[in-house]
Coordinates of N, CA and C in Angstrom, one line a residue:
M1 N 0.6 -1.0 -0.4 CA 0.1 -0.3 -0.3 C 1.2 1.1 0.1
L2 N 0.7 2.1 -0.9 CA 1.3 3.4 -1.2 C 1.1 4.5 -0.5
L3 N 0.7 5.1 0.2 CA 0.1 6.2 1.2 C 1.1 6.8 1.5
K4 N 0.4 8.8 0.8 CA 1.8 10.0 0.3 C -0.1 11.4 1.0
L5 N 1.0 12.3 1.5 CA 0.5 13.3 2.1 C 0.3 14.4 1.2
N6 N 0.1 15.3 1.5 CA 0.0 16.7 -0.1 C 0.0 17.3 1.3
A7 N 1.1 18.5 1.5 CA 2.5 19.5 1.7 C 0.9 20.1 1.8
A8 N 0.5 20.4 0.8 CA -0.9 21.8 0.6 C -1.7 21.8 1.7
D9 N -1.8 20.1 1.9 CA -3.8 20.2 2.7 C -3.2 21.3 3.7
H10 N -4.3 21.8 4.7 CA -4.5 22.5 5.2 C -5.2 21.2 6.3
R11 N -5.5 21.0 5.8 CA -6.1 19.5 6.6 C -5.6 18.7 8.0
P12 N -6.4 18.9 9.5 CA -4.7 18.4 10.3 C -5.0 16.7 9.8
L13 N -3.4 17.0 10.2 CA -2.6 15.3 9.8 C -3.6 14.6 9.4
H14 N -3.6 13.7 11.3 CA -4.9 12.8 11.3 C -6.4 12.2 9.6
E15 N -6.4 13.4 10.0 CA -7.4 13.6 8.7 C -6.5 12.8 7.5
Q16 N -5.8 14.0 6.8 CA -4.9 14.0 5.8 C -4.5 11.9 5.9
V17 N -4.2 11.3 6.7 CA -4.1 10.1 6.8 C -5.2 8.8 6.5
A18 N -6.0 9.5 6.9 CA -8.0 9.4 7.3 C -8.7 8.8 5.6
G19 N -8.0 10.3 4.6 CA -8.5 9.9 3.2 C -6.7 9.0 2.7
A20 N -6.3 9.2 3.1 CA -5.6 8.2 1.9 C -5.2 7.4 2.3
I21 N -5.9 6.1 3.1 CA -6.2 5.1 3.6 C -7.7 4.7 2.8
R22 N -8.8 5.8 3.1 CA -9.8 6.0 2.0 C -9.6 5.6 0.5
R23 N -8.5 6.6 0.1 CA -8.3 7.3 -1.2 C -7.7 5.4 -2.1
A24 N -7.0 5.0 -0.5 CA -6.9 3.1 -1.4 C -7.4 2.2 -1.0
V25 N -8.3 2.2 -0.4 CA -9.5 1.3 -0.5 C -10.6 1.4 -1.8
V26 N -10.3 3.0 -2.3 CA -11.4 3.6 -2.9 C -10.9 2.5 -4.2
E27 N -9.5 2.7 -4.7 CA -9.4 2.8 -5.8 C -8.7 1.2 -5.7
G28 N -9.2 0.5 -4.8 CA -8.6 -1.0 -5.1 C -7.0 -1.7 -4.3
E29 N -6.5 -0.9 -4.1 CA -5.0 -1.5 -3.3 C -4.9 -2.0 -2.4
C30 N -5.8 -1.6 -1.6 CA -6.8 -2.4 -0.2 C -8.1 -2.9 -0.9
R31 N -8.3 -4.3 -0.4 CA -9.6 -4.5 -0.7 C -10.0 -5.6 1.1
P32 N -11.6 -5.7 0.6 CA -12.0 -6.6 2.0 C -11.8 -7.5 2.6
G33 N -11.5 -7.1 3.7 CA -10.7 -8.5 4.1 C -9.0 -8.7 4.2
D34 N -8.4 -7.1 3.7 CA -7.2 -7.2 3.9 C -6.4 -6.7 5.0
R35 N -5.3 -6.6 5.4 CA -4.7 -6.4 6.6 C -3.9 -5.2 6.6
L36 N -4.3 -4.1 7.1 CA -3.2 -2.6 7.1 C -1.5 -3.3 8.1
P37 N -1.1 -2.4 7.4 CA 0.1 -2.2 8.3 C 0.7 -1.4 9.5
P38 N 1.1 -2.6 10.7 CA 1.7 -1.9 11.9 C 1.1 -0.6 11.5
A39 N 1.0 0.7 12.2 CA 0.7 1.7 12.4 C 2.1 2.2 13.3
R40 N 3.1 2.0 13.3 CA 4.4 2.4 13.2 C 4.7 2.1 12.5
D41 N 4.9 1.2 11.0 CA 4.9 1.5 10.1 C 3.7 2.8 8.8
I42 N 2.8 3.0 9.2 CA 2.3 3.2 7.9 C 3.7 5.2 8.9
S43 N 3.2 5.4 9.7 CA 3.5 6.1 10.6 C 4.6 6.9 10.0
Q44 N 6.1 6.0 9.6 CA 7.2 5.8 9.8 C 7.8 6.6 8.1
A45 N 6.0 5.9 7.1 CA 6.7 5.6 5.7 C 5.3 7.0 5.6
L46 N 4.8 8.2 5.9 CA 4.3 9.1 5.9 C 4.8 10.0 6.7
G47 N 6.2 9.9 7.0 CA 6.9 10.7 8.6 C 6.2 11.7 9.7
V48 N 5.2 10.8 9.7 CA 4.1 11.5 11.2 C 4.2 11.0 12.3
N49 N 3.4 11.0 13.0 CA 3.3 10.4 14.4 C 3.0 9.6 14.8
A50 N 3.0 8.2 15.2 CA 1.8 6.1 15.4 C 0.9 7.4 15.4
N51 N 0.5 8.4 17.5 CA -0.5 8.4 17.4 C -1.7 8.8 16.4
T52 N -0.7 9.6 15.5 CA -1.2 10.5 14.6 C -1.8 9.5 13.4
V53 N -1.6 8.7 13.7 CA -1.8 7.0 12.0 C -2.8 6.6 13.2
L54 N -3.0 6.3 14.5 CA -3.8 6.0 15.2 C -4.9 6.2 15.3
R55 N -4.8 7.5 15.1 CA -6.5 8.3 15.3 C -6.7 8.4 13.9
G56 N -6.3 8.9 13.8 CA -6.7 8.2 11.6 C -7.7 6.9 11.7
L57 N -7.0 6.1 11.7 CA -7.3 4.8 11.8 C -8.9 4.1 12.8
R58 N -8.5 5.0 14.0 CA -9.9 4.8 14.6 C -10.9 6.2 14.1
A59 N -11.0 6.7 12.9 CA -11.8 7.4 12.6 C -12.7 6.3 11.7
L60 N -12.0 5.8 10.7 CA -12.1 4.9 9.7 C -12.3 3.3 10.1
R61 N -12.2 3.7 11.6 CA -13.2 1.8 12.6 C -14.4 2.9 12.4
D62 N -14.2 4.6 13.0 CA -15.9 4.6 12.9 C -17.3 4.7 11.8
E63 N -16.2 5.3 11.4 CA -17.1 5.5 9.7 C -17.2 3.5 9.5
G64 N -16.7 2.4 10.2 CA -17.2 1.3 9.2 C -16.2 0.6 8.8
L65 N -15.1 1.4 8.1 CA -14.3 1.2 7.1 C -13.2 0.2 7.5
L66 N -12.6 0.4 9.0 CA -12.2 -0.7 9.2 C -12.3 -1.5 9.9
E67 N -12.0 -3.0 10.6 CA -11.9 -3.5 12.2 C -11.0 -3.8 12.4
F68 N -10.9 -3.5 14.0 CA -10.1 -3.6 14.3 C -10.1 -4.9 15.3
R69 N -9.5 -5.9 14.9 CA -9.7 -7.1 15.6 C -7.9 -8.1 16.9
R70 N -8.3 -7.7 17.9 CA -7.4 -8.2 19.5 C -6.2 -9.8 18.2
G71 N -4.9 -9.6 18.2 CA -4.4 -10.5 17.9 C -3.9 -10.7 16.1
R72 N -5.2 -10.4 15.3 CA -5.5 -9.4 13.6 C -5.7 -9.1 13.0
G73 N -5.0 -7.7 13.6 CA -4.5 -6.2 13.2 C -5.7 -5.9 12.8
V74 N -5.7 -4.3 11.7 CA -6.7 -3.8 11.3 C -6.9 -3.9 9.7
T75 N -8.1 -5.0 9.5 CA -8.4 -4.7 8.4 C -9.1 -4.8 7.8
V76 N -9.5 -4.2 6.1 CA -10.8 -3.3 5.8 C -11.9 -4.0 5.7
A77 N -12.9 -3.9 6.3 CA -14.1 -3.9 6.9 C -14.6 -4.6 4.8
E78 N -15.2 -4.9 5.0 CA -16.1 -5.8 4.3 C -17.6 -5.2 3.7
G79 N -17.4 -4.6 2.4 CA -18.1 -3.4 2.0 C -17.9 -2.1 2.3
A80 N -16.3 -2.2 2.3 CA -16.3 -0.4 2.5 C -15.0 -0.4 1.7
D81 N -15.1 -0.7 0.8 CA -14.6 -0.3 -0.8 C -15.4 0.5 -1.3
L82 N -17.3 0.4 -2.0 CA -18.5 1.3 -1.8 C -18.5 2.5 -1.3
K83 N -18.2 1.7 0.2 CA -18.7 3.2 1.1 C -17.4 4.2 1.3
S84 N -16.8 4.1 1.6 CA -15.9 4.5 1.7 C -16.4 5.5 0.1
A85 N -16.4 5.0 -1.2 CA -16.6 5.8 -2.2 C -17.3 6.7 -1.5
L86 N -18.4 6.4 -1.0 CA -19.3 7.2 -1.6 C -18.8 8.2 -0.3
L87 N -18.9 7.9 0.5 CA -18.3 8.8 2.1 C -16.8 10.1 0.4
E88 N -15.9 9.8 0.1 CA -15.4 10.9 -0.1 C -16.6 10.9 -1.1
R89 N -17.2 10.9 -2.0 CA -18.0 11.6 -2.4 C -19.3 12.8 -1.7
V90 N -19.5 12.2 -0.6 CA -20.9 13.4 0.1 C -19.4 14.5 1.3
R91 N -18.0 14.0 1.3 CA -16.7 15.3 2.1 C -17.0 16.4 0.0
E92 N -16.9 15.9 -0.8 CA -16.3 16.7 -1.9 C -17.9 17.5 -1.7
L93 N -19.0 16.8 -2.0 CA -20.7 17.8 -1.7 C -20.5 18.6 -0.6
V94 N -19.9 18.9 0.9 CA -19.9 19.5 1.9 C -18.9 20.4 1.4
A95 N -17.8 20.0 1.2 CA -16.5 21.1 0.8 C -17.0 22.0 -0.5
D96 N -17.8 21.6 -1.1 CA -17.9 22.3 -2.8 C -19.3 23.2 -2.2
G97 N -19.8 22.7 -1.3 CA -21.1 24.1 -0.6 C -20.8 24.4 0.6
A98 N -19.6 24.1 0.6 CA -18.3 25.6 1.7 C -18.6 26.9 0.5
H99 N -17.5 25.9 -0.4 CA -17.0 26.7 -0.9 C -18.0 27.9 -1.4
L100 N -19.4 27.4 -1.7 CA -21.3 28.0 -1.9 C -21.2 29.1 -1.7
G101 N -20.8 28.4 0.1 CA -21.7 29.5 0.9 C -22.9 28.8 1.7
Y102 N -22.2 27.4 1.4 CA -23.9 26.4 2.0 C -23.3 26.0 3.0
S103 N -24.2 25.8 4.8 CA -23.7 25.0 5.6 C -24.6 23.6 5.4
K104 N -23.9 22.8 6.1 CA -24.6 21.2 6.3 C -26.2 21.2 6.3
A105 N -26.1 22.0 6.7 CA -28.3 21.5 7.0 C -28.1 22.1 5.9
D106 N -27.9 23.0 4.9 CA -29.0 23.7 3.6 C -28.8 22.4 3.1
L107 N -27.2 21.4 2.5 CA -27.2 20.6 1.9 C -28.7 19.1 2.2
I108 N -28.2 19.2 3.8 CA -29.8 18.6 4.1 C -30.5 18.7 3.5
E109 N -31.3 20.4 3.6 CA -32.3 20.5 3.1 C -32.5 20.0 1.6
M110 N -31.6 20.0 0.6 CA -31.7 20.3 -0.6 C -31.9 19.1 -0.6
I111 N -30.7 17.7 -0.2 CA -30.8 16.9 0.3 C -32.3 16.2 -0.3
K112 N -33.4 16.3 0.1 CA -34.6 15.7 1.7 C -35.4 16.3 0.5
G113 N -34.6 17.3 -0.3 CA -35.4 17.5 -1.2 C -35.6 16.9 -3.0
V114 N -34.7 16.6 -3.1 CA -34.3 15.6 -3.9 C -35.0 14.3 -4.5
P115 N -35.8 13.9 -5.2 CA -37.3 12.4 -5.6 C -36.7 11.8 -5.5

């Protein structure tokens, strides 16, 4: 798994780490059931603190994209590829909406009005 962070990205590092792993899942580098490298290895490859990586991994677990299993490490959850792609599109929608001056509540109301 080849992960890269964008130095020009102004999001917190843990969000960038989560985004990089999310992209790897969407692009098929990591498939459901695949085991991720240890957080320490990911942190060394990205040049960030291991706690930063763990925070990103926990966020992805909370989204249902990763599973933490004692003794088996972190694995990609079943259906994570589809869910990850949809979450990425939602994030882009929220960012585009914010750029145009719409709040999340405004976007939710727009979505409710879509047949």
